[in-house]
């Protein structure tokens, strides 16, 4: 595969040839990061409990479920009805496990896409690799990038196809799961008084599912209307995920946050509100989004196995590996061509790791100059354009792709209120204060994201009690410890879907699919061989933690230099424990390792009863 830029002599180029001075940019990045570093890190956010719990009420339920509590028994309870839960259900069905129950707190399946219905919600990972089970489902996405509402419908069609609505408990929140050693079963308690039994539990709670609110002084005093983007209030705003928010035509609206969510909903707010104020702490990098309709002839001519092949190809490239061809060929793989392939091709040339790192940095500067140049072209007021330019390395925050976001700031009714890295200073009864100016609002939207670095049990909302009364909250209070990220000792027949101590990829459903295959292999093995339980051995778990620690140094320096965000523990990457990382050799290597583990067939590292 060709590199997309003239990478060969990047290091030898002069400032004039490059068009920027690396040292100047390095300093600028450092200054911008330092402005944003804060002592409270993750503690700057308030938890959505108590007086804030209404922020997580489900606005999408059409018919409330009324039912008697359950105390029956199934083989597997899967907690979470997003892609992780659906894939686990589908893979278990394919492995012949019939007696399954999915438990989901929302009113329907869909996970992320059930909750995130804000105007403009869409996925900017290519639909032909993002949507799982495409071949099994025989589904043809309309476009290269698919809208949130179509992903939601697709999620629910997976549930139908694999009969996952049968026996499911929707609108049901797990409050505790407890292993009963005497009967070798899990007892799953819920907010509906259920006490269900299961041989196995699979927990797929979602990595970004618990909304977070900024701990801005006065947040509880605002008298206007307010909600979080993941609980969009269409009753108030009118319109739909396509926009046309007619309820806002005489409203002054404020939005706090300028991450990937805001980038998608701000153009709709700008088009509909009488006045929109966008309160920015750190600008996102916003690249062009090339979204052609699907060429049906091309799609239908794909050979069996194409989907896995395409997912692997994308994943190899975005994980920094080398592939002969770039099938997806979009903004994500372009970044990788620019940054990582460049490094890859130089690895064999005897360059020192330091020179390779410098080369990657220069390529990153080049890409980000392009992104900053795009802001200048799109935004007519040059002071606003300057404020919208991101000064950090592209993978410090999630890259965004949008064709209308930047131009929205040319509208006369839209004002960017740049807090220059400090964040909003106060919320009042009437609105939002920045630099001593009060912006009066009728409605305040929090596009402030989701908890990431907080404890697993706090985020999942229920504790897991293993044998001898050990709780997951205790076991993981200081340090996460697992085998393959999916098992943890003390908790037999319990599986965790996620990315801590496992493979992480930008294409998250891909990782969930691999974990679902892995888990269904183990569950069916235990059931087919009439075994009672499997549990990580102490030795295997501690070896795995060592592996995670060993490989974690690969991107430590990179994260430390980054502007704060959830990728680097809000600027506290040094304090973050190495063992809280993903598998450092990359997700492809992790999936391969799991495939090899399964083909060995000996359940190595698991104690079998
Ligand atoms: P993020 O965590 O990415 O963004 C939160 C925003 O809130 C940031 O801009 C943050 O600023 C800002 N913020 C927090 N506190 C304050 C404050 N006190 N004052 C002012 N601003 C504040 O959440 P998102 O919901 O945008 O995105 C979460 C993730 O969801 C993404 O990273 C992505 O993985 C996924 N996603 C994917 C999409 C896609 O496929 N296109 C679309 C939407 C989401 P700062 O940066 O300074 O911390």
PDB file of C-alpha atoms in Angstrom, residues 158-319:
ATOM      1  CA  UNK A 158     -30.536  -8.862  15.359  1.00  0.00           C
ATOM      2  CA  UNK A 159     -32.602  -9.511  18.485  1.00  0.00           C
ATOM      3  CA  UNK A 160     -35.516 -10.703  16.336  1.00  0.00           C
ATOM      4  CA  UNK A 161     -33.408 -12.878  14.060  1.00  0.00           C
ATOM      5  CA  UNK A 162     -31.760 -14.682  17.000  1.00  0.00           C
ATOM      6  CA  UNK A 163     -34.974 -14.869  19.070  1.00  0.00           C
ATOM      7  CA  UNK A 164     -33.507 -12.714  21.811  1.00  0.00           C
ATOM      8  CA  UNK A 165     -36.805 -11.026  22.611  1.00  0.00           C
ATOM      9  CA  UNK A 166     -38.017 -14.442  23.824  1.00  0.00           C
ATOM     10  CA  UNK A 167     -37.619 -14.562  27.556  1.00  0.00           C
ATOM     11  CA  UNK A 168     -35.952 -11.105  27.682  1.00  0.00           C
ATOM     12  CA  UNK A 169     -36.503  -8.672  30.544  1.00  0.00           C
ATOM     13  CA  UNK A 170     -36.604  -5.089  29.262  1.00  0.00           C
ATOM     14  CA  UNK A 171     -37.037  -2.022  31.487  1.00  0.00           C
ATOM     15  CA  UNK A 172     -35.280  -4.081  34.129  1.00  0.00           C
ATOM     16  CA  UNK A 173     -32.208  -2.929  36.011  1.00  0.00           C
ATOM     17  CA  UNK A 174     -29.943  -5.422  37.717  1.00  0.00           C
ATOM     18  CA  UNK A 175     -29.265  -4.455  41.336  1.00  0.00           C
ATOM     19  CA  UNK A 176     -26.968  -7.352  42.340  1.00  0.00           C
ATOM     20  CA  UNK A 177     -25.675 -10.687  41.114  1.00  0.00           C
ATOM     21  CA  UNK A 178     -24.625 -13.215  43.740  1.00  0.00           C
ATOM     22  CA  UNK A 179     -22.975 -16.634  43.323  1.00  0.00           C
ATOM     23  CA  UNK A 180     -24.630 -19.334  45.425  1.00  0.00           C
ATOM     24  CA  UNK A 181     -21.951 -21.965  45.939  1.00  0.00           C
ATOM     25  CA  UNK A 182     -24.412 -24.506  47.370  1.00  0.00           C
ATOM     26  CA  UNK A 183     -26.373 -24.700  44.122  1.00  0.00           C
ATOM     27  CA  UNK A 184     -23.597 -23.485  41.828  1.00  0.00           C
ATOM     28  CA  UNK A 185     -25.858 -20.821  40.381  1.00  0.00           C
ATOM     29  CA  UNK A 186     -25.907 -17.039  40.068  1.00  0.00           C
ATOM     30  CA  UNK A 187     -28.842 -15.245  41.684  1.00  0.00           C
ATOM     31  CA  UNK A 188     -29.593 -12.082  39.719  1.00  0.00           C
ATOM     32  CA  UNK A 189     -31.656  -9.476  41.587  1.00  0.00           C
ATOM     33  CA  UNK A 190     -33.332  -6.566  39.835  1.00  0.00           C
ATOM     34  CA  UNK A 191     -35.266  -3.386  40.586  1.00  0.00           C
ATOM     35  CA  UNK A 192     -38.455  -5.342  39.813  1.00  0.00           C
ATOM     36  CA  UNK A 193     -37.957  -7.740  42.685  1.00  0.00           C
ATOM     37  CA  UNK A 194     -36.677 -10.557  40.455  1.00  0.00           C
ATOM     38  CA  UNK A 195     -34.437 -13.263  41.904  1.00  0.00           C
ATOM     39  CA  UNK A 196     -33.529 -15.168  38.757  1.00  0.00           C
ATOM     40  CA  UNK A 197     -31.098 -18.073  38.742  1.00  0.00           C
ATOM     41  CA  UNK A 198     -28.512 -18.698  36.048  1.00  0.00           C
ATOM     42  CA  UNK A 199     -25.550 -21.042  35.522  1.00  0.00           C
ATOM     43  CA  UNK A 200     -23.649 -18.272  33.732  1.00  0.00           C
ATOM     44  CA  UNK A 201     -23.748 -14.495  33.663  1.00  0.00           C
ATOM     45  CA  UNK A 202     -22.279 -12.297  30.935  1.00  0.00           C
ATOM     46  CA  UNK A 203     -21.949  -8.615  31.780  1.00  0.00           C
ATOM     47  CA  UNK A 204     -21.989  -6.218  28.859  1.00  0.00           C
ATOM     48  CA  UNK A 205     -22.696  -2.922  30.565  1.00  0.00           C
ATOM     49  CA  UNK A 206     -21.146  -0.710  27.891  1.00  0.00           C
ATOM     50  CA  UNK A 207     -17.994   1.380  28.179  1.00  0.00           C
ATOM     51  CA  UNK A 208     -19.715   4.767  27.721  1.00  0.00           C
ATOM     52  CA  UNK A 209     -23.164   4.351  29.167  1.00  0.00           C
ATOM     53  CA  UNK A 210     -23.297   6.414  32.344  1.00  0.00           C
ATOM     54  CA  UNK A 211     -23.753  10.101  31.524  1.00  0.00           C
ATOM     55  CA  UNK A 212     -21.534  12.515  33.400  1.00  0.00           C
ATOM     56  CA  UNK A 213     -22.278  16.095  34.371  1.00  0.00           C
ATOM     57  CA  UNK A 214     -19.652  18.774  34.960  1.00  0.00           C
ATOM     58  CA  UNK A 215     -19.289  19.822  38.591  1.00  0.00           C
ATOM     59  CA  UNK A 216     -19.718  23.486  37.671  1.00  0.00           C
ATOM     60  CA  UNK A 217     -20.693  25.641  40.681  1.00  0.00           C
ATOM     61  CA  UNK A 218     -24.413  26.376  40.571  1.00  0.00           C
ATOM     62  CA  UNK A 219     -25.291  23.481  38.254  1.00  0.00           C
ATOM     63  CA  UNK A 220     -28.264  22.670  40.492  1.00  0.00           C
ATOM     64  CA  UNK A 221     -29.600  26.242  40.438  1.00  0.00           C
ATOM     65  CA  UNK A 222     -30.529  26.658  36.770  1.00  0.00           C
ATOM     66  CA  UNK A 223     -34.269  27.300  36.479  1.00  0.00           C
ATOM     67  CA  UNK A 224     -34.644  26.753  32.735  1.00  0.00           C
ATOM     68  CA  UNK A 225     -35.039  23.457  30.906  1.00  0.00           C
ATOM     69  CA  UNK A 226     -32.091  21.080  30.856  1.00  0.00           C
ATOM     70  CA  UNK A 227     -31.107  17.560  29.771  1.00  0.00           C
ATOM     71  CA  UNK A 228     -28.121  15.408  28.732  1.00  0.00           C
ATOM     72  CA  UNK A 229     -27.654  14.566  25.046  1.00  0.00           C
ATOM     73  CA  UNK A 230     -28.133  10.846  25.762  1.00  0.00           C
ATOM     74  CA  UNK A 231     -31.672  11.533  27.016  1.00  0.00           C
ATOM     75  CA  UNK A 232     -32.775  13.992  24.331  1.00  0.00           C
ATOM     76  CA  UNK A 233     -36.063  15.705  25.206  1.00  0.00           C
ATOM     77  CA  UNK A 234     -37.928  15.845  21.890  1.00  0.00           C
ATOM     78  CA  UNK A 235     -41.109  16.787  23.717  1.00  0.00           C
ATOM     79  CA  UNK A 236     -39.416  20.081  24.488  1.00  0.00           C
ATOM     80  CA  UNK A 237     -37.323  20.608  21.341  1.00  0.00           C
ATOM     81  CA  UNK A 238     -39.763  19.157  18.822  1.00  0.00           C
ATOM     82  CA  UNK A 239     -38.370  17.550  15.670  1.00  0.00           C
ATOM     83  CA  UNK A 240     -36.562  14.239  15.432  1.00  0.00           C
ATOM     84  CA  UNK A 241     -33.119  12.736  14.960  1.00  0.00           C
ATOM     85  CA  UNK A 242     -33.229  14.341  11.499  1.00  0.00           C
ATOM     86  CA  UNK A 243     -33.487  17.816  13.045  1.00  0.00           C
ATOM     87  CA  UNK A 244     -36.257  20.391  12.485  1.00  0.00           C
ATOM     88  CA  UNK A 245     -36.361  21.192  16.184  1.00  0.00           C
ATOM     89  CA  UNK A 246     -39.391  23.472  15.835  1.00  0.00           C
ATOM     90  CA  UNK A 247     -39.853  23.827  19.600  1.00  0.00           C
ATOM     91  CA  UNK A 248     -36.629  25.853  19.768  1.00  0.00           C
ATOM     92  CA  UNK A 249     -37.496  28.582  17.275  1.00  0.00           C
ATOM     93  CA  UNK A 250     -38.143  31.118  20.038  1.00  0.00           C
ATOM     94  CA  UNK A 251     -35.616  29.685  22.509  1.00  0.00           C
ATOM     95  CA  UNK A 252     -32.149  30.704  23.671  1.00  0.00           C
ATOM     96  CA  UNK A 253     -30.230  27.455  23.883  1.00  0.00           C
ATOM     97  CA  UNK A 254     -26.814  26.724  25.384  1.00  0.00           C
ATOM     98  CA  UNK A 255     -24.768  23.586  24.868  1.00  0.00           C
ATOM     99  CA  UNK A 256     -21.841  22.692  27.117  1.00  0.00           C
ATOM    100  CA  UNK A 257     -19.276  20.431  25.474  1.00  0.00           C
ATOM    101  CA  UNK A 258     -17.731  20.224  22.014  1.00  0.00           C
ATOM    102  CA  UNK A 259     -16.853  16.501  21.737  1.00  0.00           C
ATOM    103  CA  UNK A 260     -18.043  13.986  19.112  1.00  0.00           C
ATOM    104  CA  UNK A 261     -21.676  14.269  20.263  1.00  0.00           C
ATOM    105  CA  UNK A 262     -21.784  18.071  20.140  1.00  0.00           C
ATOM    106  CA  UNK A 263     -20.158  18.061  16.696  1.00  0.00           C
ATOM    107  CA  UNK A 264     -23.175  16.123  15.427  1.00  0.00           C
ATOM    108  CA  UNK A 265     -26.016  17.920  17.245  1.00  0.00           C
ATOM    109  CA  UNK A 266     -24.773  21.542  17.138  1.00  0.00           C
ATOM    110  CA  UNK A 267     -25.581  21.999  13.408  1.00  0.00           C
ATOM    111  CA  UNK A 268     -29.219  21.026  14.134  1.00  0.00           C
ATOM    112  CA  UNK A 269     -29.423  23.247  17.199  1.00  0.00           C
ATOM    113  CA  UNK A 270     -27.927  26.107  15.186  1.00  0.00           C
ATOM    114  CA  UNK A 271     -30.457  25.606  12.397  1.00  0.00           C
ATOM    115  CA  UNK A 272     -33.461  25.588  14.752  1.00  0.00           C
ATOM    116  CA  UNK A 273     -32.795  27.702  17.838  1.00  0.00           C
ATOM    117  CA  UNK A 274     -33.500  31.411  17.985  1.00  0.00           C
ATOM    118  CA  UNK A 275     -30.055  31.791  19.554  1.00  0.00           C
ATOM    119  CA  UNK A 276     -27.411  29.146  20.237  1.00  0.00           C
ATOM    120  CA  UNK A 277     -24.400  29.513  22.545  1.00  0.00           C
ATOM    121  CA  UNK A 278     -21.773  26.778  22.284  1.00  0.00           C
ATOM    122  CA  UNK A 279     -19.612  26.703  25.425  1.00  0.00           C
ATOM    123  CA  UNK A 280     -16.242  25.255  24.504  1.00  0.00           C
ATOM    124  CA  UNK A 281     -13.375  24.095  26.699  1.00  0.00           C
ATOM    125  CA  UNK A 282     -11.344  22.194  24.078  1.00  0.00           C
ATOM    126  CA  UNK A 283     -12.107  22.129  20.344  1.00  0.00           C
ATOM    127  CA  UNK A 284     -12.463  18.792  18.541  1.00  0.00           C
ATOM    128  CA  UNK A 285     -10.536  17.914  15.396  1.00  0.00           C
ATOM    129  CA  UNK A 286     -13.151  17.887  12.652  1.00  0.00           C
ATOM    130  CA  UNK A 287     -12.255  16.354   9.316  1.00  0.00           C
ATOM    131  CA  UNK A 288     -14.247  15.913   6.090  1.00  0.00           C
ATOM    132  CA  UNK A 289     -16.827  13.114   5.978  1.00  0.00           C
ATOM    133  CA  UNK A 290     -17.158  11.353   2.653  1.00  0.00           C
ATOM    134  CA  UNK A 291     -20.494   9.558   2.801  1.00  0.00           C
ATOM    135  CA  UNK A 292     -21.570   8.115  -0.548  1.00  0.00           C
ATOM    136  CA  UNK A 293     -24.616   5.869  -0.936  1.00  0.00           C
ATOM    137  CA  UNK A 294     -23.876   2.151  -1.024  1.00  0.00           C
ATOM    138  CA  UNK A 295     -23.064   0.758  -4.439  1.00  0.00           C
ATOM    139  CA  UNK A 296     -25.498  -2.182  -4.252  1.00  0.00           C
ATOM    140  CA  UNK A 297     -23.857  -3.984  -7.171  1.00  0.00           C
ATOM    141  CA  UNK A 298     -20.499  -3.878  -5.427  1.00  0.00           C
ATOM    142  CA  UNK A 299     -22.054  -4.882  -2.112  1.00  0.00           C
ATOM    143  CA  UNK A 300     -23.929  -7.860  -3.549  1.00  0.00           C
ATOM    144  CA  UNK A 301     -20.882  -9.105  -5.412  1.00  0.00           C
ATOM    145  CA  UNK A 302     -18.893  -9.694  -2.200  1.00  0.00           C
ATOM    146  CA  UNK A 303     -17.743 -13.274  -1.627  1.00  0.00           C
ATOM    147  CA  UNK A 304     -18.698 -15.137   1.582  1.00  0.00           C
ATOM    148  CA  UNK A 305     -16.327 -14.197   4.398  1.00  0.00           C
ATOM    149  CA  UNK A 306     -15.906 -10.644   3.035  1.00  0.00           C
ATOM    150  CA  UNK A 307     -17.267  -9.015   6.179  1.00  0.00           C
ATOM    151  CA  UNK A 308     -14.751 -10.534   8.603  1.00  0.00           C
ATOM    152  CA  UNK A 309     -12.007  -9.847   6.081  1.00  0.00           C
ATOM    153  CA  UNK A 310     -12.992  -6.172   5.800  1.00  0.00           C
ATOM    154  CA  UNK A 311     -13.321  -5.751   9.582  1.00  0.00           C
ATOM    155  CA  UNK A 312      -9.880  -7.311  10.058  1.00  0.00           C
ATOM    156  CA  UNK A 313      -8.368  -5.132   7.345  1.00  0.00           C
ATOM    157  CA  UNK A 314      -9.749  -1.959   8.947  1.00  0.00           C
ATOM    158  CA  UNK A 315      -8.700  -3.062  12.390  1.00  0.00           C
ATOM    159  CA  UNK A 316      -5.158  -3.954  11.349  1.00  0.00           C
ATOM    160  CA  UNK A 317      -4.709  -0.505   9.839  1.00  0.00           C
ATOM    161  CA  UNK A 318      -6.225   1.461  12.708  1.00  0.00           C
ATOM    162  CA  UNK A 319      -4.158  -0.569  15.173  1.00  0.00           C
TER     163      UNK A 319
END
